[in-house]
Each structure stands twice: as C-alpha cells, then as structure tokens.
XYZ file of C-alpha atoms in Angstrom:
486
model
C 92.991 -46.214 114.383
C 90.120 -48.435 113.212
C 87.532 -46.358 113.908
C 88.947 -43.621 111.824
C 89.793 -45.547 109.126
C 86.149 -46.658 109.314
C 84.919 -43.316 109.357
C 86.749 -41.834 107.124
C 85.880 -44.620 105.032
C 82.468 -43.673 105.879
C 82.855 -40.328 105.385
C 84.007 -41.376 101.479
C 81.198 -43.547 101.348
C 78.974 -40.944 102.433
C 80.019 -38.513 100.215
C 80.439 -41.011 97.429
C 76.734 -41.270 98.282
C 75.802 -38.082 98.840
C 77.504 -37.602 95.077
C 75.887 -40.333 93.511
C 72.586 -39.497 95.303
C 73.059 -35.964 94.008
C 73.760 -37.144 90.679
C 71.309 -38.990 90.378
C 68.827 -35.981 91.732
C 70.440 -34.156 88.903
C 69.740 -37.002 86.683
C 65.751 -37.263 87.975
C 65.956 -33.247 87.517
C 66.828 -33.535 84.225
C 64.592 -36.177 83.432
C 61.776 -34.356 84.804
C 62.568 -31.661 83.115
C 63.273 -33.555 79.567
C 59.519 -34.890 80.133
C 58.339 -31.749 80.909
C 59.675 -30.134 78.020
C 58.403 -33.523 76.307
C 54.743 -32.827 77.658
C 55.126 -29.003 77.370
C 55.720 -29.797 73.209
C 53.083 -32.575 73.447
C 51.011 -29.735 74.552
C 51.711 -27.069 72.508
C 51.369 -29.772 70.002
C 47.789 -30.265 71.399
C 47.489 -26.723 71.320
C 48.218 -26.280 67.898
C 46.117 -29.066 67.205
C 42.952 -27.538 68.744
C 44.020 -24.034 67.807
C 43.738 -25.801 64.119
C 40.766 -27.481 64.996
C 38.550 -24.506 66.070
C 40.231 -22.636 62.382
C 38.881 -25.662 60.801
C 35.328 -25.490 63.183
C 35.530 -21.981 62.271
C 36.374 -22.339 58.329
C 33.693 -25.201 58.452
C 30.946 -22.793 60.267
C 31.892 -20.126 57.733
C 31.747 -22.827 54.212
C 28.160 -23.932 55.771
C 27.216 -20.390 56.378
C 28.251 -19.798 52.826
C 26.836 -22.390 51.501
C 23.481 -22.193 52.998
C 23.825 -18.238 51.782
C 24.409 -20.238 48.336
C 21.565 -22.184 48.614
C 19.215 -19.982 50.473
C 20.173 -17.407 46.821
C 19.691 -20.503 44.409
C 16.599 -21.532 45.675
C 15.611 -17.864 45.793
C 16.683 -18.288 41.827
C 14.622 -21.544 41.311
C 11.613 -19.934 42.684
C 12.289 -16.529 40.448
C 12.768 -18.705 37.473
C 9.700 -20.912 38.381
C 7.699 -17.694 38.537
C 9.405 -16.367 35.236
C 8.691 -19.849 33.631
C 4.971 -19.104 35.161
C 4.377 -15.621 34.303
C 5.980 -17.027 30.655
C 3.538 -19.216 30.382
C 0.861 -17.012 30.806
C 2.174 -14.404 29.134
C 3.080 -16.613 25.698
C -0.654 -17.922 26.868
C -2.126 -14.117 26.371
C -0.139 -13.734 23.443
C -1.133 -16.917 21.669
C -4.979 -15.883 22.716
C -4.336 -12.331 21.016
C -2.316 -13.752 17.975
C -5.071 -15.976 17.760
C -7.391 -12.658 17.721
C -5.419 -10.577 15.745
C -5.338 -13.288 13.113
C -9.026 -13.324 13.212
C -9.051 -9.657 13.107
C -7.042 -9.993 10.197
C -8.897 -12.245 9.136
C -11.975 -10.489 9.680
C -10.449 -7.312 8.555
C -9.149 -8.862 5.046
C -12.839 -10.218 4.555
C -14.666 -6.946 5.225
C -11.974 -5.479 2.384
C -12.438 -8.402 0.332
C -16.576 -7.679 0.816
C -15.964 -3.491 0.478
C -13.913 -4.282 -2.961
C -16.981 -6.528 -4.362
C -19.620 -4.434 -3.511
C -17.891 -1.213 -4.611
C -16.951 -3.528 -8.019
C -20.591 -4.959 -8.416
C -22.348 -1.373 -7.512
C -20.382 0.179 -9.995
C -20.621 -2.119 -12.617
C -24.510 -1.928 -11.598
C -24.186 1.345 -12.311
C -22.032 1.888 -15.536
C -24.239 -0.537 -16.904
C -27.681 1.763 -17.246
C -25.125 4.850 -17.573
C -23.699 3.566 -20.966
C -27.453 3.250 -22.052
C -28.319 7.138 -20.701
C -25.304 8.754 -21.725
C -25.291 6.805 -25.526
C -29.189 7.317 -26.008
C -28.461 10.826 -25.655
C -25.698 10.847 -28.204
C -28.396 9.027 -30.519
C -30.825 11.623 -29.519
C -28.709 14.358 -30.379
C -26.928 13.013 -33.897
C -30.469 12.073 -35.159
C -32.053 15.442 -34.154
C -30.206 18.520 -34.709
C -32.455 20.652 -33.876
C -31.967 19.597 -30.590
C -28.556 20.276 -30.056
C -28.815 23.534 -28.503
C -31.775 22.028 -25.612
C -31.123 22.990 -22.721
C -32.684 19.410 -21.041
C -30.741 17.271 -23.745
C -27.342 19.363 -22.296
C -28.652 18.936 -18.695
C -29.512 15.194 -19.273
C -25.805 14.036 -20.698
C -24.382 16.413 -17.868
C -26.272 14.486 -14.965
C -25.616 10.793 -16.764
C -21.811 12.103 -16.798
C -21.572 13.472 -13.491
C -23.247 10.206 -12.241
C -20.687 8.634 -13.869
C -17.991 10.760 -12.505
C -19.196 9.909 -8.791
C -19.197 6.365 -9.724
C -15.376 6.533 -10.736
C -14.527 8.501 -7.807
C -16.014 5.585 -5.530
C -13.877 2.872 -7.602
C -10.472 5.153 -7.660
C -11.076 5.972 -3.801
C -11.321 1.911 -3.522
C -8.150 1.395 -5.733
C -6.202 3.817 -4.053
C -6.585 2.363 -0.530
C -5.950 -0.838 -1.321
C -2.493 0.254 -3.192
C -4.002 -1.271 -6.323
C -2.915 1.816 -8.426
C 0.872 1.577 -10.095
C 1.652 4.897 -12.283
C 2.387 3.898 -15.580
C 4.953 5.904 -17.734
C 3.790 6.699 -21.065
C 4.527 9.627 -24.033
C 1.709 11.998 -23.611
C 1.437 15.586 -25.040
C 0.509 17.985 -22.446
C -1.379 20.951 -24.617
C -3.589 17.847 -25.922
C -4.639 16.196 -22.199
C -5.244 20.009 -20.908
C -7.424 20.741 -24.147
C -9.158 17.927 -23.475
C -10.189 18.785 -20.289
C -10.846 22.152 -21.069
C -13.430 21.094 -23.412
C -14.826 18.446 -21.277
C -15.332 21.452 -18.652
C -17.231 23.968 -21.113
C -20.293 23.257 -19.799
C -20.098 23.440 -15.831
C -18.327 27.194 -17.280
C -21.356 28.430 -19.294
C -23.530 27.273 -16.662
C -21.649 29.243 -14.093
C -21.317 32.368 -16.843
C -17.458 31.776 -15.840
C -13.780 32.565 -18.229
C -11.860 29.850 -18.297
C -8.164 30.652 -19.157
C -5.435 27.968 -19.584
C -1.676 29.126 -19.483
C 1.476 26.953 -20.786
C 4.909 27.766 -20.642
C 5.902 27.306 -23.960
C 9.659 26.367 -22.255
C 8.207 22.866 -21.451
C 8.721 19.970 -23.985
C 5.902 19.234 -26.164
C 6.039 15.403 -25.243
C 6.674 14.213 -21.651
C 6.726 10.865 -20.084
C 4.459 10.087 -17.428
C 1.475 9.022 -16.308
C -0.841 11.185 -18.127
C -4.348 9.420 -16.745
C -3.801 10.320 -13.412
C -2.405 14.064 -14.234
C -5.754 14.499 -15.812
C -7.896 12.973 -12.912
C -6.370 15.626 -11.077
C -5.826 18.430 -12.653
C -10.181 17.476 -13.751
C -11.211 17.566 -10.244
C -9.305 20.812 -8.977
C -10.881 22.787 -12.865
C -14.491 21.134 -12.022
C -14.371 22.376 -8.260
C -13.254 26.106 -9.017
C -15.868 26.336 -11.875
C -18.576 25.259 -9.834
C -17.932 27.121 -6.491
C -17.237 30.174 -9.011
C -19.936 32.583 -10.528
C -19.598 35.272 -12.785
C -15.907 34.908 -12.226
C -12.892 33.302 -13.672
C -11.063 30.072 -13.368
C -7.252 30.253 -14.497
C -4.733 26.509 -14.901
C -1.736 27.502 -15.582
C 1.231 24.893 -15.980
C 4.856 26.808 -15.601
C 8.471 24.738 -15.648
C 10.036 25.139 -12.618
C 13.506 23.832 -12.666
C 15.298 20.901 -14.570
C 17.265 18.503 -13.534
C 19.108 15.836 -15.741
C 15.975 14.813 -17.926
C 13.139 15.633 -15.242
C 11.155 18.268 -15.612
C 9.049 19.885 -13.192
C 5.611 21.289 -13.882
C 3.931 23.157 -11.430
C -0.031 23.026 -12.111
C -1.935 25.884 -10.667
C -5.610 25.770 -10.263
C -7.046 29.678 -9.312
C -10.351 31.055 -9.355
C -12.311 33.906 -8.124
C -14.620 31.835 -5.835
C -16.375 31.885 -3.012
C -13.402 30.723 -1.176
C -12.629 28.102 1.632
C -12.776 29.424 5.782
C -9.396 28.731 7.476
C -10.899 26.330 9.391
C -11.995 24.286 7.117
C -8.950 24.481 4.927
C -6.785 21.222 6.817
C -9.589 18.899 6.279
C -10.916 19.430 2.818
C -8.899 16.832 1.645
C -10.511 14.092 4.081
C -12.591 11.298 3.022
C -16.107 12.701 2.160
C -15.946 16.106 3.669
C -18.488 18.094 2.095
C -18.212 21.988 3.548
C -20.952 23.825 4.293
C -21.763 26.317 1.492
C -24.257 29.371 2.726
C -25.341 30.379 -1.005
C -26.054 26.817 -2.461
C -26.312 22.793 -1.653
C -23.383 21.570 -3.644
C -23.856 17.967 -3.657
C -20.945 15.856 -4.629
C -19.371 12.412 -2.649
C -16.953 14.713 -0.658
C -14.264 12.532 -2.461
C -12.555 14.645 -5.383
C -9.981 16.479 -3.384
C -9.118 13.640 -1.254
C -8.230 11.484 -4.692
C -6.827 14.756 -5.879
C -4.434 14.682 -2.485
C -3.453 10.884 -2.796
C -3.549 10.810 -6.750
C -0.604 13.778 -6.541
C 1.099 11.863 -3.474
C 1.597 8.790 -5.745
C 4.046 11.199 -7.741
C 5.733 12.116 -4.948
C 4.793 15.343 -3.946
C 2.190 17.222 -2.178
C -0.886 19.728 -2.972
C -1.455 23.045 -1.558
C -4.142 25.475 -0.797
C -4.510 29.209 -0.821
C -8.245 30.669 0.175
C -9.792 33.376 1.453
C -13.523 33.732 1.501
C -15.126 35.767 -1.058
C -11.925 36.368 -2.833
C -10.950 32.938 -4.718
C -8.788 29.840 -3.960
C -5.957 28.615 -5.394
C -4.513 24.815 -5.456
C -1.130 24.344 -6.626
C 1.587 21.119 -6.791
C 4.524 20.201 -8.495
C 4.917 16.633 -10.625
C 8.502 15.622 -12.131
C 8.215 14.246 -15.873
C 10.891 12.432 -17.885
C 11.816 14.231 -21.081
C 13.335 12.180 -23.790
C 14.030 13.695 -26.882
C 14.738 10.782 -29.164
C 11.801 8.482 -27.551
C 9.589 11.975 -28.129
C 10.458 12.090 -32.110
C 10.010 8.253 -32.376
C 6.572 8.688 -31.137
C 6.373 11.239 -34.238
C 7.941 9.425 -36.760
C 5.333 6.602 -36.602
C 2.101 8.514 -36.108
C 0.257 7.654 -38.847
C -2.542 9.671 -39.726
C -5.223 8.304 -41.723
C -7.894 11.043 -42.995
C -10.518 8.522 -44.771
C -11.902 6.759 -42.203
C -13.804 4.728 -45.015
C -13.125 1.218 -43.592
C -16.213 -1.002 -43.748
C -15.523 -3.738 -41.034
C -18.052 -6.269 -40.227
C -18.272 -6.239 -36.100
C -19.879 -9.226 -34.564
C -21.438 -7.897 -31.237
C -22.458 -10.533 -27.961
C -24.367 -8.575 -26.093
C -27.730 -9.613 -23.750
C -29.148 -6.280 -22.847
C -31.143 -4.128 -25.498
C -30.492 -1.205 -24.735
C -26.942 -1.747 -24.757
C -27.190 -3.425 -27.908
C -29.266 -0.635 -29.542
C -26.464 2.151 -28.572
C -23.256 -0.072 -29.609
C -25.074 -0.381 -32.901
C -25.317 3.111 -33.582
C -22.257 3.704 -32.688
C -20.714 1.255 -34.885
C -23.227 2.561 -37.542
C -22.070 5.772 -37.192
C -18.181 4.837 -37.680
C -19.282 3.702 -41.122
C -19.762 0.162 -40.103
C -21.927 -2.877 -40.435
C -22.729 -4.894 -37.223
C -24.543 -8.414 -36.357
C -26.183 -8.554 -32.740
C -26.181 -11.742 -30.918
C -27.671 -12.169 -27.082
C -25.301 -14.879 -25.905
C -22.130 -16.667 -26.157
C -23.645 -20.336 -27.835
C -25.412 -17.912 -30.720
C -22.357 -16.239 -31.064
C -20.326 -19.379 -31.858
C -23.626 -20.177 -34.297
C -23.064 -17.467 -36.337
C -19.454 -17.391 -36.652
C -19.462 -20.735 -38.375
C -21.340 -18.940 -41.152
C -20.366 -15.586 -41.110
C -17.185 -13.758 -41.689
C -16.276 -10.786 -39.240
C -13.769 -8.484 -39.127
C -13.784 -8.163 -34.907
C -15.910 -9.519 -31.702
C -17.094 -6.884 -29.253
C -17.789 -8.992 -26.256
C -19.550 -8.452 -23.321
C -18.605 -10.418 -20.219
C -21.911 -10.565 -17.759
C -24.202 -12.275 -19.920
C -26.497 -15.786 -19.320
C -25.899 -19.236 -19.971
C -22.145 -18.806 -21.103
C -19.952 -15.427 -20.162
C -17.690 -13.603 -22.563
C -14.855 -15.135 -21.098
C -15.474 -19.046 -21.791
C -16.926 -17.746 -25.115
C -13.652 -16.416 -26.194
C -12.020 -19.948 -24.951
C -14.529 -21.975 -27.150
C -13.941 -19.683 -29.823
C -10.336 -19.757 -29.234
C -10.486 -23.536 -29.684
C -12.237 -23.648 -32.814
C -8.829 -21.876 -33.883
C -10.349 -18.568 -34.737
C -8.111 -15.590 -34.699
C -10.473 -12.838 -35.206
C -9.750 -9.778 -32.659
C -11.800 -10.093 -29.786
C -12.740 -7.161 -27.568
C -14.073 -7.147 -23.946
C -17.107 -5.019 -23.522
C -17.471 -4.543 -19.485
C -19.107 -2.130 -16.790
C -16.111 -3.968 -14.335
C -12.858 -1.910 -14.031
C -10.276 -2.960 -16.299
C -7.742 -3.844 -14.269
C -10.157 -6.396 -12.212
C -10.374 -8.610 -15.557
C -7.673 -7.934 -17.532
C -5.817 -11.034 -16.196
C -8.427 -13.134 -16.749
C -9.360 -11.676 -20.433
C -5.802 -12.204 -21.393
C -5.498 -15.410 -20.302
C -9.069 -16.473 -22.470
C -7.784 -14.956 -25.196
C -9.501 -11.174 -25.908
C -7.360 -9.070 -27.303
C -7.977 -5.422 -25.144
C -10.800 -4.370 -22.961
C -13.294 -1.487 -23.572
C -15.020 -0.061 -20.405
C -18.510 1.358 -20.205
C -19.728 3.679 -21.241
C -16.827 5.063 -22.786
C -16.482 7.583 -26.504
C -17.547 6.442 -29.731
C -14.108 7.994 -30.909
C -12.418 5.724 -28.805
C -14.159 2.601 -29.415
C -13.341 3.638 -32.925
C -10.061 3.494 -32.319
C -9.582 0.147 -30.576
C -11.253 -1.473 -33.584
C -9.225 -0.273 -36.242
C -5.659 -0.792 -34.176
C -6.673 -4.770 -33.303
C -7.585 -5.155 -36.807
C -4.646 -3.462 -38.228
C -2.832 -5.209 -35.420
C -3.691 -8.843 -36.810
C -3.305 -7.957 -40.385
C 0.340 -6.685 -39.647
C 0.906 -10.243 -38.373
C -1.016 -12.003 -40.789
C-alpha cells in the first residue's frame, strides 16, 4: 500500500518533473531563441552597419576620386593661366616694344613730312623768288619796247619763266593735297569769265602747236555759280595745256554742258577733247599716278609727271571722279562732272554792288620794304605803270625811318628780308598806332603765313610773282577798305 502510494507519488513527482524540466527546456528554447533573434538583429544591425560603411568607403573613394579629378583640372587651370599670364606678358612685352616702334615710326614718319613740307616750302619760295624777277623783267621789256612784242625769244622767254612757274605750283599743290591741307572754298564766280581766262592764258602753247581751240557753253547754265572756282580752273588748265601740247595741226575742244538739276545744284560736265596723238590702253590706268611721264615716240615732252594726278585728286575733292577716252593717233578725251550751288538772289547781290570804276586815275603813294633789287626794280614799274608813285626801302628799321616823315597811302611788305622780317615790322609799326594798309609781299604759299600775317597785323597777302592787274587791285580795295571805315 506504501509502496504505491510512494510510487505513485513518485510517478507525480516525476512527471511534475519531467513537466517542469520540460518547461523549463521550453523556457531555455525560447530564450535561446529570443537571443538568437537578439544576435541575429545585432547582426543584421552589424550588417547594415558595414553595408553603410563600405557605401560610405565607397562614397568617400568616389568624393576623393572627384576631388583629386577637381584638383588634378584646377591645377591643370593654374598652370594654363600661368602660361596665359606668361605668354601675356610677353605678348603686351612685344606690343609695348612695337608701340614703342610704331611711335617712333610715327615719329619718324611725321618728321620726314614735317622735313618734305619745308623743303618743298623753302625750294619753292627759292624759286618764285628769281621767277617774279624773270617773268616781271620781261613785262618791263616788253611795255618799254614795242617793237618787241611780236619776238619770238621775248614770247619764248615769259613762256619758259611761266611754265617754270607752273611746275613749281604743281610741286606745292601735290604737297598740299597729300597732307589734306586743301579745304574748297565756296565763292560766286562767273564761269564764261574763269574759262576765258584760261583760254587766253593757253593762246600760246595753241599757236605754237598751229592748233583750234574751241570752247562750248551751254547757255542753260546760270551765269553765276557758287563754288570753288580756283581749283575748277587748276583743272580744267591742266587737262586744255595737255591736249594742246600732245596735239599738232589739230584741234582742242572744252565744252561745259548742264547735266541735270537738282534742288539748287547744278551739274556741269567739263569735257576736255582733242585730236592728239592719243594715250595706249596700257598706259591709260596709270596716267594719273604720281610722276608718270609716258613715253612719247615723236617728241621728249618734259613736264613733272604731276598735272593729271592733281587733276585726279583736285576733281576727287568735289566728289566725283575723272575719266579717259584714247585711242592712239585719233585724240583723247577727259571728262568729269562737278555739282555747283546756284543762288539766284546771292547771284544779283553780287551784281548790284559791282562797282565799276573806268578812271583808274588814283595817285597813291606806296611805301615798298623790299631787300632784293631786282625785285624792287619790277614792283616799281609796276606800281609806275598803275599810275603810281612809290618809295623803296631795303629793310624793316628804314622802313619805320621813313614813315615818321612821310605820308603813304599803303605798305607792300616783303617778309624774308635781314635784320628785321616783314612780320615784326608790321608789329612795330602796328605799335606806333599806324593804320596804313599793309600788304604781305611773299614767294611762301599763302596759306603757310596767313595766320601769322593776320595776327601781326597786314592786311592781305600778295604771292610772287603774281599780275600787275591784280596787285592793282589789292591796293585800291585795302585803301578803299580803310577809308570806308575811316
């Protein structure tokens, strides 16, 4: 009875401890398997941790890669820029070394046309100087002897002294021209009286040449234009002079025809034809160079080579252009178009206060500086022959000698002389308060000393040699001039 209570009892406590113990396996199981899951996040944890870590490694690896790329370029940069800033240097190096030249060049260049304009100015002057005496000894020549005027050698002699002269000019305007020193001026000017002019001025290269020499004007354009008449004549003089003297037995035609209107321009075309001994087509495009002289098979032609090329840039300054038409043996013709202003109420003004004066039987007294004798024996003559009286002083100090004695009517003036020029003259006499008129005598082109002459007090500017008739006429406008304002 015991012993089964005892094992039953044992039996309970056996399978209370097989329960418990099983329990507690379950418990250890579960335990196990808590800390398993535990380490199996703690890993995965890890895991994420490193998977992390090698995105960072690898993010890091990439940011140094791209930064070395970075640098690698911007040092790549610094040493482009450092050879930039380099070749910079050198090149702002070479360009200060060839400002520096070109500045001398300029330099240089602006000296050599400073030199070219004074020797062109003193050669001239060096020139006009012994021309005045040549051309106005053979005025004397001829107005004492009349007998002579038909000789042959007197004729030949004043052509070669004005031809001489001529050349002379041509070197000066050539001069002028390339140094843009020449501004067209716009004056009132009849155009039958300039081409009559020069028609008469050309007689003698026409006779010589046993040539016809025709001028034609349509009578539709105005009698007075406005324009710059000087250089229409410098032209249209060097195209007439060229056709009469490459023409023989033959005839030379200018013709000036109005073209077309518009508003109140008018424009002229001037045609120069004559019956020549023509121009080849090869020589044709350079004619109008800078001393081109073409070969001529019948006769040496001598000339500077430079009338058509101030012909070409004389009609450019009017804006337009020249043109040539030649065949050899059968004639050339030249042929441009100028526009001139045509004011009808300007024109008549001009008319209305012309004043013509037919006596001419003013007796001025003309005081006359002037150092060389030869000079001083033509201006005398000429002044003699204008029906008035003249005193001749060599220098600037007798000059202001005899003024303080003498009364004159006007003071012809030469500029080059010794001790004291015609410039400070006219200051000292200036000073003293004297008003009479005081004209410039000069070989130098005008517009080299008109600035100065103004500003010492002369009154205009005559340049050698130049026409009695016009010296004429300066005289009696100053002296009217000062008597109107007096």
């Amino acid at each position: 009875m015991i012993n089964t209570k005892y094992i039953s009892l044992l039996f309970v406590l056996l399978f209370t401890f097989s329960t418990a113990f099983s329990q507690v396996h379950k418990i250890e199981k579960a335990a196990t398997k808590i800390e398993l899951n535990k380490y199996d996040i703690e890993l995965k944890k890890i895991e994420r941790e490193s998977q992390l870590h090698k995105e960072n490694v690898k993010e890091s690896k990439l940011l140094v890669v791209f930064f070395v790329v970075i640098l690698i370029v911007l040092l790549f940069l610094l040493l482009s820029l450092y050879k930039n800033i380099k070749l910079r240097e050198k090149a702002n190096q070479e360009l200060q070394l060839a400002n520096k030249a070109l500045i001398e060049a300029k330099e240089e260049a602006e000296e050599a046309t400073r030199l070219k304009s004074q020797f062109v100015s003193t050669i001239t002057h060096e020139l006009r100087t012994p021309l005045y005496g040549v051309i106005g000894i053979t005025n004397i020549i001829l107005d004492e002897h009349k007998e002579l005027g038909n000789s042959a050698h007197l004729k030949s002699l004043k052509f070669s002294a004005k031809y001489l002269l001529s050349l002379v000019n041509d070197i000066l305007q050539i001069n002028k021209i390339e140094e843009n020193r020449i501004v067209l001026e716009n004056l009132i000017f009849n155009l039958l009286d300039e081409i009559t002019t020069i028609k008469n001025s050309v007689e003698y290269i026409a006779d010589k040449n046993n040539n016809k020499f025709t001028v034609q004007i349509d009578t539709a354009i105005p009698e007075f234009l406005i324009g710059d008449k000087l250089r229409l004549s410098q032209i249209i003089m060097n195209l007439v002079s060229n056709a009469l003297k490459f023409t023989k037995n033959g005839e030379v035609i200018l013709s000036a025809d109005l073209k077309r209107v518009e508003d109140k321009t008018y424009f002229v075309e001037f045609k120069v034809k004559d019956t020549g001994i023509g121009i080849a087509k090869e020589d044709q495009e350079k004619i109008f160079d800078k001393f081109v002289q073409i070969e001529r098979k019948d006769e040496d032609y001598q000339g500077t080579g430079l009338g058509l090329s101030i012909v070409s840039r004389l009609v450019s300054l009017f804006d337009s252009e020249i043109h040539l038409e030649s065949e050899e043996n059968i004639g050339t013709t030249f042929y441009f178009t100028v526009g001139f202003e045509y004011d009808e109420e300007k024109s008549q003004q001009i008319i209305n206060n012309i004043e013509v004066d037919l006596s001419e039987n003013f007796l001025y007294n003309i005081l006359v500086v002037e150092d060389n004798k030869i000079n001083q024996m033509v201006t005398k003559k000429i002044i003699q022959n204008s029906n008035m009286t003249c005193t001749i002083v060599d220098d600037g100090f007798a000059a202001m000698m005899v003024l303080e004695r003498e009364q004159f009517d006007l003071i012809l003036m030469d500029i080059n002389m010794p001790l004291i020029n015609g410039f400070e003259t006219t200051r000292k006499i200036r000073k003293k308060n004297i008003k009479i008129p005081v004209i410039a005598l000069t070989a130098f082109d005008k517009q080299e000393v008109i600035e100065e002459a103004l500003a010492a007090g002369m009154n205009d500017i005559m340049v050698k040699p130049f026409e009695p008739s016009k010296l004429f006429q300066v005289i009696t406008n100053n002296i009217k001039d000062k008597k109107n304002v007096n």
